[in-house]
Amino acid sequence: MKRALLTVLSPHAARPALRSQIQPTNHLRIMSTPTARRHAHTLKDPSLFKQQCYINGAWVDAKSGKTFEVEDPATGTVIGTMPEMSKEDTQTAIDAAAAALPAFRQLPGRQRARMLHKWFQLMMENQEDLATLIMWENGKAKGDAMGEVVYAANFFEWFSEEAPRAGGDTIPASTAGNRVFTIKQPVGVCGLITPWNFPAAMITRKIGPALAAGCTVVAKSPGETPFTAAALAELAHRAGIPPGVVNIVSSLKNTAEVGSALTSSDIVKKVSFTGSTGVGKLLMKQSSDSLKKLSFELGGNAPFIVFNDADLDAAVAGAIASKFRASGQTCVCANRLYVQSGIYDDFAKAFTEKVKQFKVGPGDQEGVTHGPLIHDRAVSKVKAHVADAVKQGGKVLTGGEAMPDLGANFFQPTVIRDMKPDMQLASEETFGPVAGLFSFESEAEVVKHANNAEVGLAGYFFSKDIQRCYRVAEALEVGMVGVNTGLISDVAAPFGGVKWSGFGREGSKYGIAEYQIIKMVTLGGMGGDLQGS
């Protein structure tokens, strides 16, 4: 087993840019410079650092022997390698899940619940190590990473409580003598494809309900952040989850091949994907031949509206929480901030002052609130949106520049006022730390602007008018609305969108239904008179 003690560059050292082409290697390689002051990151439990995939209860390499490198976005240094799994490797995982399904689906819900709850407990016991892995591969600040682990673990706790209660219904029949009832059964083997921005939470939000329903899974971890998923697989093993029930595969160059293996397989009965709208459309097409059950959580372009009657301090705090969480790299973060003209200047000033208090740097540094973006392509998109806004008359109130002294993937938290509807940021999801402020006059006007998007994942607004709260919440064309709050993610709340943001819901009491089928049973000849003894 390769060492789990990883040495990375000092935050004060020069950091090389991420390479556009990552060559497979079979060895752990640590990049460094002679002048760099070094420090070591150490896991309390080194065995959680896995550089293999988890299939049928065993740690395995790709059959080809190929691997890909995973880099720390804060430093550009290589953290380690993971197997470059192929279609053949993925099929092995699918076969393992299929073999495990008959026994696992027959377990009482209470028994599956105990496994999930044990997995939850192990995550909480290893919270710091899991957060460290997230910091390494995703770049999140420590506090943000710690929070994600708790959020992620809570999905296992929530669905451990749903598993014993996933019952059917008794339905009054319209035909005399018939009795009708329903049974909820697991859909079968599930293919799960998760993104890099929440390395822990996106995988637990899918695996939790799948196992609660009695399904087995093949989860494809993101190429940028596979180590967190591998650590979760190790904890699943310790929780006593049977071999083949949870299988984790990784890939970078072969991502399309692995995805196609899941969507084209007749064995896989359901695919759940979180990612871009474009990829979601492709996966939907690929799944059509086998008519799979699908749930997609795709792109967003969330409007954040502040009305004149809003509590200004609360609105500023909500906008900070929504826009800059994970450096703006969340699908539900505010992308377009609409502020009514009566408080536009006051909001812009107060909001900008809060943003100026952020500290940007490597996630493990003391006091850092925001880490790097995931890679150089993300930085390029942020730069393009800022440049387009400035070219068309936007005024930068703070930020607006890259931070090469910190590293290739750092960008200043940015606020731009005087935004216009035809700017790129108005129609494209930035996925970075840039807040564009738009002014508006009327409720009808802002709702029209807010709904002028192909996607509809989340929306937010602040107002003290209870009638307006109902009107606007009902009028926004999104799957989730935050009223007087900038944080809407909650294991108890159904997560999902409308329009090109996808379909299906994750989390909450509705989440388990995505992994179930409803079977109807009609009993005939049940009428007649009571019989004497």
PDB file of N, CA, C and O in Angstrom, residues 279-333:
ATOM      1  N   VAL A 279     -24.207  17.219 -20.515  1.00  0.00           N
ATOM      2  CA  VAL A 279     -23.916  15.806 -20.257  1.00  0.00           C
ATOM      3  C   VAL A 279     -25.190  15.066 -19.882  1.00  0.00           C
ATOM      4  O   VAL A 279     -25.401  13.915 -20.279  1.00  0.00           O
ATOM      5  N   GLY A 280     -26.063  15.718 -19.134  1.00  0.00           N
ATOM      6  CA  GLY A 280     -27.328  15.083 -18.769  1.00  0.00           C
ATOM      7  C   GLY A 280     -28.147  14.700 -19.986  1.00  0.00           C
ATOM      8  O   GLY A 280     -28.732  13.605 -20.043  1.00  0.00           O
ATOM      9  N   LYS A 281     -28.204  15.575 -20.973  1.00  0.00           N
ATOM     10  CA  LYS A 281     -28.936  15.267 -22.205  1.00  0.00           C
ATOM     11  C   LYS A 281     -28.327  14.068 -22.915  1.00  0.00           C
ATOM     12  O   LYS A 281     -29.042  13.206 -23.441  1.00  0.00           O
ATOM     13  N   LEU A 282     -26.996  14.012 -22.937  1.00  0.00           N
ATOM     14  CA  LEU A 282     -26.319  12.891 -23.578  1.00  0.00           C
ATOM     15  C   LEU A 282     -26.625  11.580 -22.864  1.00  0.00           C
ATOM     16  O   LEU A 282     -26.944  10.563 -23.498  1.00  0.00           O
ATOM     17  N   LEU A 283     -26.561  11.591 -21.530  1.00  0.00           N
ATOM     18  CA  LEU A 283     -26.848  10.377 -20.760  1.00  0.00           C
ATOM     19  C   LEU A 283     -28.296   9.936 -20.949  1.00  0.00           C
ATOM     20  O   LEU A 283     -28.598   8.736 -20.985  1.00  0.00           O
ATOM     21  N   MET A 284     -29.178  10.907 -21.076  1.00  0.00           N
ATOM     22  CA  MET A 284     -30.598  10.569 -21.281  1.00  0.00           C
ATOM     23  C   MET A 284     -30.790   9.861 -22.627  1.00  0.00           C
ATOM     24  O   MET A 284     -31.531   8.868 -22.725  1.00  0.00           O
ATOM     25  N   LYS A 285     -30.117  10.350 -23.645  1.00  0.00           N
ATOM     26  CA  LYS A 285     -30.186   9.694 -24.947  1.00  0.00           C
ATOM     27  C   LYS A 285     -29.619   8.274 -24.876  1.00  0.00           C
ATOM     28  O   LYS A 285     -30.197   7.330 -25.414  1.00  0.00           O
ATOM     29  N   GLN A 286     -28.488   8.134 -24.216  1.00  0.00           N
ATOM     30  CA  GLN A 286     -27.855   6.828 -24.111  1.00  0.00           C
ATOM     31  C   GLN A 286     -28.715   5.835 -23.333  1.00  0.00           C
ATOM     32  O   GLN A 286     -28.652   4.629 -23.569  1.00  0.00           O
ATOM     33  N   SER A 287     -29.519   6.343 -22.411  1.00  0.00           N
ATOM     34  CA  SER A 287     -30.352   5.471 -21.577  1.00  0.00           C
ATOM     35  C   SER A 287     -31.661   5.077 -22.249  1.00  0.00           C
ATOM     36  O   SER A 287     -32.387   4.218 -21.740  1.00  0.00           O
ATOM     37  N   SER A 288     -31.970   5.693 -23.379  1.00  0.00           N
ATOM     38  CA  SER A 288     -33.291   5.497 -23.973  1.00  0.00           C
ATOM     39  C   SER A 288     -33.507   4.069 -24.473  1.00  0.00           C
ATOM     40  O   SER A 288     -34.624   3.546 -24.405  1.00  0.00           O
ATOM     41  N   ASP A 289     -32.463   3.413 -24.969  1.00  0.00           N
ATOM     42  CA  ASP A 289     -32.632   2.057 -25.499  1.00  0.00           C
ATOM     43  C   ASP A 289     -33.065   1.062 -24.427  1.00  0.00           C
ATOM     44  O   ASP A 289     -33.767   0.094 -24.703  1.00  0.00           O
ATOM     45  N   SER A 290     -32.621   1.287 -23.188  1.00  0.00           N
ATOM     46  CA  SER A 290     -32.971   0.365 -22.109  1.00  0.00           C
ATOM     47  C   SER A 290     -34.068   0.924 -21.200  1.00  0.00           C
ATOM     48  O   SER A 290     -34.421   0.298 -20.197  1.00  0.00           O
ATOM     49  N   LEU A 291     -34.596   2.090 -21.539  1.00  0.00           N
ATOM     50  CA  LEU A 291     -35.717   2.688 -20.802  1.00  0.00           C
ATOM     51  C   LEU A 291     -35.482   2.689 -19.290  1.00  0.00           C
ATOM     52  O   LEU A 291     -36.288   2.188 -18.504  1.00  0.00           O
ATOM     53  N   LYS A 292     -34.370   3.254 -18.888  1.00  0.00           N
ATOM     54  CA  LYS A 292     -34.043   3.294 -17.463  1.00  0.00           C
ATOM     55  C   LYS A 292     -34.864   4.344 -16.728  1.00  0.00           C
ATOM     56  O   LYS A 292     -35.343   5.309 -17.313  1.00  0.00           O
ATOM     57  N   LYS A 293     -34.964   4.133 -15.438  1.00  0.00           N
ATOM     58  CA  LYS A 293     -35.465   5.189 -14.566  1.00  0.00           C
ATOM     59  C   LYS A 293     -34.324   6.171 -14.369  1.00  0.00           C
ATOM     60  O   LYS A 293     -33.172   5.772 -14.129  1.00  0.00           O
ATOM     61  N   LEU A 294     -34.603   7.476 -14.469  1.00  0.00           N
ATOM     62  CA  LEU A 294     -33.553   8.487 -14.418  1.00  0.00           C
ATOM     63  C   LEU A 294     -33.892   9.574 -13.401  1.00  0.00           C
ATOM     64  O   LEU A 294     -35.064   9.893 -13.181  1.00  0.00           O
ATOM     65  N   SER A 295     -32.877  10.124 -12.794  1.00  0.00           N
ATOM     66  CA  SER A 295     -33.026  11.375 -12.035  1.00  0.00           C
ATOM     67  C   SER A 295     -31.773  12.199 -12.295  1.00  0.00           C
ATOM     68  O   SER A 295     -30.658  11.716 -12.122  1.00  0.00           O
ATOM     69  N   PHE A 296     -31.974  13.439 -12.739  1.00  0.00           N
ATOM     70  CA  PHE A 296     -30.877  14.315 -13.137  1.00  0.00           C
ATOM     71  C   PHE A 296     -30.961  15.629 -12.367  1.00  0.00           C
ATOM     72  O   PHE A 296     -32.011  16.272 -12.336  1.00  0.00           O
ATOM     73  N   GLU A 297     -29.851  15.994 -11.752  1.00  0.00           N
ATOM     74  CA  GLU A 297     -29.726  17.326 -11.129  1.00  0.00           C
ATOM     75  C   GLU A 297     -28.656  18.051 -11.913  1.00  0.00           C
ATOM     76  O   GLU A 297     -27.471  17.758 -11.805  1.00  0.00           O
ATOM     77  N   LEU A 298     -29.099  19.019 -12.740  1.00  0.00           N
ATOM     78  CA  LEU A 298     -28.226  19.609 -13.748  1.00  0.00           C
ATOM     79  C   LEU A 298     -27.915  21.066 -13.425  1.00  0.00           C
ATOM     80  O   LEU A 298     -27.947  21.471 -12.280  1.00  0.00           O
ATOM     81  N   GLY A 299     -27.575  21.836 -14.430  1.00  0.00           N
ATOM     82  CA  GLY A 299     -27.072  23.190 -14.218  1.00  0.00           C
ATOM     83  C   GLY A 299     -28.087  24.148 -13.637  1.00  0.00           C
ATOM     84  O   GLY A 299     -29.302  23.924 -13.686  1.00  0.00           O
ATOM     85  N   GLY A 300     -27.586  25.244 -13.091  1.00  0.00           N
ATOM     86  CA  GLY A 300     -28.438  26.277 -12.514  1.00  0.00           C
ATOM     87  C   GLY A 300     -27.974  27.664 -12.927  1.00  0.00           C
ATOM     88  O   GLY A 300     -26.905  27.839 -13.504  1.00  0.00           O
ATOM     89  N   ASN A 301     -28.803  28.641 -12.639  1.00  0.00           N
ATOM     90  CA  ASN A 301     -28.470  30.058 -12.862  1.00  0.00           C
ATOM     91  C   ASN A 301     -29.336  30.850 -11.904  1.00  0.00           C
ATOM     92  O   ASN A 301     -30.205  31.617 -12.304  1.00  0.00           O
ATOM     93  N   ALA A 302     -29.111  30.638 -10.605  1.00  0.00           N
ATOM     94  CA  ALA A 302     -30.059  31.065  -9.581  1.00  0.00           C
ATOM     95  C   ALA A 302     -30.187  32.586  -9.476  1.00  0.00           C
ATOM     96  O   ALA A 302     -29.191  33.289  -9.299  1.00  0.00           O
ATOM     97  N   PRO A 303     -31.438  33.090  -9.553  1.00  0.00           N
ATOM     98  CA  PRO A 303     -31.673  34.504  -9.257  1.00  0.00           C
ATOM     99  C   PRO A 303     -31.754  34.717  -7.748  1.00  0.00           C
ATOM    100  O   PRO A 303     -32.264  33.863  -7.011  1.00  0.00           O
ATOM    101  N   PHE A 304     -31.253  35.835  -7.291  1.00  0.00           N
ATOM    102  CA  PHE A 304     -31.318  36.222  -5.884  1.00  0.00           C
ATOM    103  C   PHE A 304     -31.886  37.639  -5.862  1.00  0.00           C
ATOM    104  O   PHE A 304     -31.260  38.582  -6.351  1.00  0.00           O
ATOM    105  N   ILE A 305     -33.103  37.785  -5.323  1.00  0.00           N
ATOM    106  CA  ILE A 305     -33.847  39.046  -5.423  1.00  0.00           C
ATOM    107  C   ILE A 305     -33.961  39.706  -4.050  1.00  0.00           C
ATOM    108  O   ILE A 305     -34.315  39.048  -3.067  1.00  0.00           O
ATOM    109  N   VAL A 306     -33.679  40.984  -3.998  1.00  0.00           N
ATOM    110  CA  VAL A 306     -33.823  41.753  -2.759  1.00  0.00           C
ATOM    111  C   VAL A 306     -34.799  42.900  -3.021  1.00  0.00           C
ATOM    112  O   VAL A 306     -34.513  43.798  -3.820  1.00  0.00           O
ATOM    113  N   PHE A 307     -35.953  42.857  -2.364  1.00  0.00           N
ATOM    114  CA  PHE A 307     -36.949  43.906  -2.519  1.00  0.00           C
ATOM    115  C   PHE A 307     -36.683  45.054  -1.548  1.00  0.00           C
ATOM    116  O   PHE A 307     -35.993  44.886  -0.540  1.00  0.00           O
ATOM    117  N   ASN A 308     -37.260  46.217  -1.846  1.00  0.00           N
ATOM    118  CA  ASN A 308     -37.041  47.407  -1.020  1.00  0.00           C
ATOM    119  C   ASN A 308     -37.423  47.186   0.435  1.00  0.00           C
ATOM    120  O   ASN A 308     -36.842  47.791   1.339  1.00  0.00           O
ATOM    121  N   ASP A 309     -38.418  46.330   0.689  1.00  0.00           N
ATOM    122  CA  ASP A 309     -38.899  46.137   2.052  1.00  0.00           C
ATOM    123  C   ASP A 309     -38.129  45.048   2.805  1.00  0.00           C
ATOM    124  O   ASP A 309     -38.507  44.658   3.908  1.00  0.00           O
ATOM    125  N   ALA A 310     -37.074  44.542   2.237  1.00  0.00           N
ATOM    126  CA  ALA A 310     -36.312  43.468   2.873  1.00  0.00           C
ATOM    127  C   ALA A 310     -35.510  43.982   4.063  1.00  0.00           C
ATOM    128  O   ALA A 310     -35.185  45.172   4.152  1.00  0.00           O
ATOM    129  N   ASP A 311     -35.185  43.087   4.966  1.00  0.00           N
ATOM    130  CA  ASP A 311     -34.223  43.372   6.029  1.00  0.00           C
ATOM    131  C   ASP A 311     -32.851  43.388   5.365  1.00  0.00           C
ATOM    132  O   ASP A 311     -32.347  42.353   4.923  1.00  0.00           O
ATOM    133  N   LEU A 312     -32.240  44.571   5.278  1.00  0.00           N
ATOM    134  CA  LEU A 312     -31.007  44.726   4.508  1.00  0.00           C
ATOM    135  C   LEU A 312     -29.878  43.848   5.046  1.00  0.00           C
ATOM    136  O   LEU A 312     -29.174  43.168   4.278  1.00  0.00           O
ATOM    137  N   ASP A 313     -29.697  43.846   6.350  1.00  0.00           N
ATOM    138  CA  ASP A 313     -28.616  43.039   6.933  1.00  0.00           C
ATOM    139  C   ASP A 313     -28.820  41.558   6.656  1.00  0.00           C
ATOM    140  O   ASP A 313     -27.875  40.825   6.324  1.00  0.00           O
ATOM    141  N   ALA A 314     -30.068  41.091   6.795  1.00  0.00           N
ATOM    142  CA  ALA A 314     -30.357  39.677   6.535  1.00  0.00           C
ATOM    143  C   ALA A 314     -30.147  39.348   5.063  1.00  0.00           C
ATOM    144  O   ALA A 314     -29.640  38.267   4.722  1.00  0.00           O
ATOM    145  N   ALA A 315     -30.527  40.266   4.183  1.00  0.00           N
ATOM    146  CA  ALA A 315     -30.357  40.031   2.748  1.00  0.00           C
ATOM    147  C   ALA A 315     -28.883  39.959   2.375  1.00  0.00           C
ATOM    148  O   ALA A 315     -28.469  39.119   1.568  1.00  0.00           O
ATOM    149  N   VAL A 316     -28.068  40.831   2.959  1.00  0.00           N
ATOM    150  CA  VAL A 316     -26.627  40.802   2.695  1.00  0.00           C
ATOM    151  C   VAL A 316     -26.031  39.484   3.181  1.00  0.00           C
ATOM    152  O   VAL A 316     -25.266  38.821   2.470  1.00  0.00           O
ATOM    153  N   ALA A 317     -26.393  39.079   4.390  1.00  0.00           N
ATOM    154  CA  ALA A 317     -25.880  37.818   4.937  1.00  0.00           C
ATOM    155  C   ALA A 317     -26.321  36.636   4.081  1.00  0.00           C
ATOM    156  O   ALA A 317     -25.538  35.709   3.823  1.00  0.00           O
ATOM    157  N   GLY A 318     -27.572  36.661   3.637  1.00  0.00           N
ATOM    158  CA  GLY A 318     -28.067  35.583   2.791  1.00  0.00           C
ATOM    159  C   GLY A 318     -27.360  35.523   1.456  1.00  0.00           C
ATOM    160  O   GLY A 318     -27.045  34.445   0.946  1.00  0.00           O
ATOM    161  N   ALA A 319     -27.087  36.688   0.883  1.00  0.00           N
ATOM    162  CA  ALA A 319     -26.386  36.735  -0.403  1.00  0.00           C
ATOM    163  C   ALA A 319     -24.950  36.237  -0.264  1.00  0.00           C
ATOM    164  O   ALA A 319     -24.434  35.530  -1.136  1.00  0.00           O
ATOM    165  N   ILE A 320     -24.297  36.588   0.831  1.00  0.00           N
ATOM    166  CA  ILE A 320     -22.929  36.111   1.088  1.00  0.00           C
ATOM    167  C   ILE A 320     -22.924  34.579   1.178  1.00  0.00           C
ATOM    168  O   ILE A 320     -22.099  33.895   0.557  1.00  0.00           O
ATOM    169  N   ALA A 321     -23.872  34.040   1.942  1.00  0.00           N
ATOM    170  CA  ALA A 321     -23.924  32.593   2.141  1.00  0.00           C
ATOM    171  C   ALA A 321     -24.232  31.862   0.840  1.00  0.00           C
ATOM    172  O   ALA A 321     -23.640  30.820   0.542  1.00  0.00           O
ATOM    173  N   SER A 322     -25.155  32.405   0.067  1.00  0.00           N
ATOM    174  CA  SER A 322     -25.563  31.734  -1.156  1.00  0.00           C
ATOM    175  C   SER A 322     -24.528  31.867  -2.262  1.00  0.00           C
ATOM    176  O   SER A 322     -24.200  30.891  -2.939  1.00  0.00           O
ATOM    177  N   LYS A 323     -23.988  33.060  -2.454  1.00  0.00           N
ATOM    178  CA  LYS A 323     -23.100  33.317  -3.584  1.00  0.00           C
ATOM    179  C   LYS A 323     -21.718  32.718  -3.403  1.00  0.00           C
ATOM    180  O   LYS A 323     -21.149  32.137  -4.337  1.00  0.00           O
ATOM    181  N   PHE A 324     -21.134  32.844  -2.218  1.00  0.00           N
ATOM    182  CA  PHE A 324     -19.710  32.550  -2.064  1.00  0.00           C
ATOM    183  C   PHE A 324     -19.407  31.230  -1.354  1.00  0.00           C
ATOM    184  O   PHE A 324     -18.248  30.932  -1.096  1.00  0.00           O
ATOM    185  N   ARG A 325     -20.428  30.445  -1.062  1.00  0.00           N
ATOM    186  CA  ARG A 325     -20.159  29.124  -0.505  1.00  0.00           C
ATOM    187  C   ARG A 325     -19.337  28.314  -1.501  1.00  0.00           C
ATOM    188  O   ARG A 325     -19.621  28.297  -2.697  1.00  0.00           O
ATOM    189  N   ALA A 326     -18.270  27.678  -1.001  1.00  0.00           N
ATOM    190  CA  ALA A 326     -17.376  26.873  -1.857  1.00  0.00           C
ATOM    191  C   ALA A 326     -16.835  27.697  -3.016  1.00  0.00           C
ATOM    192  O   ALA A 326     -16.671  27.212  -4.127  1.00  0.00           O
ATOM    193  N   SER A 327     -16.558  28.975  -2.750  1.00  0.00           N
ATOM    194  CA  SER A 327     -16.027  29.899  -3.764  1.00  0.00           C
ATOM    195  C   SER A 327     -16.937  30.007  -4.985  1.00  0.00           C
ATOM    196  O   SER A 327     -16.483  30.178  -6.116  1.00  0.00           O
ATOM    197  N   GLY A 328     -18.242  29.899  -4.741  1.00  0.00           N
ATOM    198  CA  GLY A 328     -19.205  30.045  -5.826  1.00  0.00           C
ATOM    199  C   GLY A 328     -19.352  28.825  -6.698  1.00  0.00           C
ATOM    200  O   GLY A 328     -20.007  28.887  -7.754  1.00  0.00           O
ATOM    201  N   GLN A 329     -18.791  27.694  -6.282  1.00  0.00           N
ATOM    202  CA  GLN A 329     -18.816  26.483  -7.106  1.00  0.00           C
ATOM    203  C   GLN A 329     -19.909  25.517  -6.651  1.00  0.00           C
ATOM    204  O   GLN A 329     -19.664  24.343  -6.399  1.00  0.00           O
ATOM    205  N   THR A 330     -21.124  26.021  -6.527  1.00  0.00           N
ATOM    206  CA  THR A 330     -22.265  25.172  -6.210  1.00  0.00           C
ATOM    207  C   THR A 330     -23.360  25.439  -7.229  1.00  0.00           C
ATOM    208  O   THR A 330     -23.492  26.549  -7.755  1.00  0.00           O
ATOM    209  N   CYS A 331     -24.162  24.423  -7.498  1.00  0.00           N
ATOM    210  CA  CYS A 331     -25.201  24.551  -8.516  1.00  0.00           C
ATOM    211  C   CYS A 331     -26.355  25.429  -8.059  1.00  0.00           C
ATOM    212  O   CYS A 331     -27.134  25.897  -8.882  1.00  0.00           O
ATOM    213  N   VAL A 332     -26.471  25.665  -6.759  1.00  0.00           N
ATOM    214  CA  VAL A 332     -27.582  26.483  -6.247  1.00  0.00           C
ATOM    215  C   VAL A 332     -27.124  27.852  -5.774  1.00  0.00           C
ATOM    216  O   VAL A 332     -27.901  28.601  -5.191  1.00  0.00           O
ATOM    217  N   CYS A 333     -25.871  28.209  -6.018  1.00  0.00           N
ATOM    218  CA  CYS A 333     -25.407  29.517  -5.540  1.00  0.00           C
ATOM    219  C   CYS A 333     -26.031  30.631  -6.377  1.00  0.00           C
ATOM    220  O   CYS A 333     -26.353  30.454  -7.556  1.00  0.00           O
TER     221      CYS A 333
END
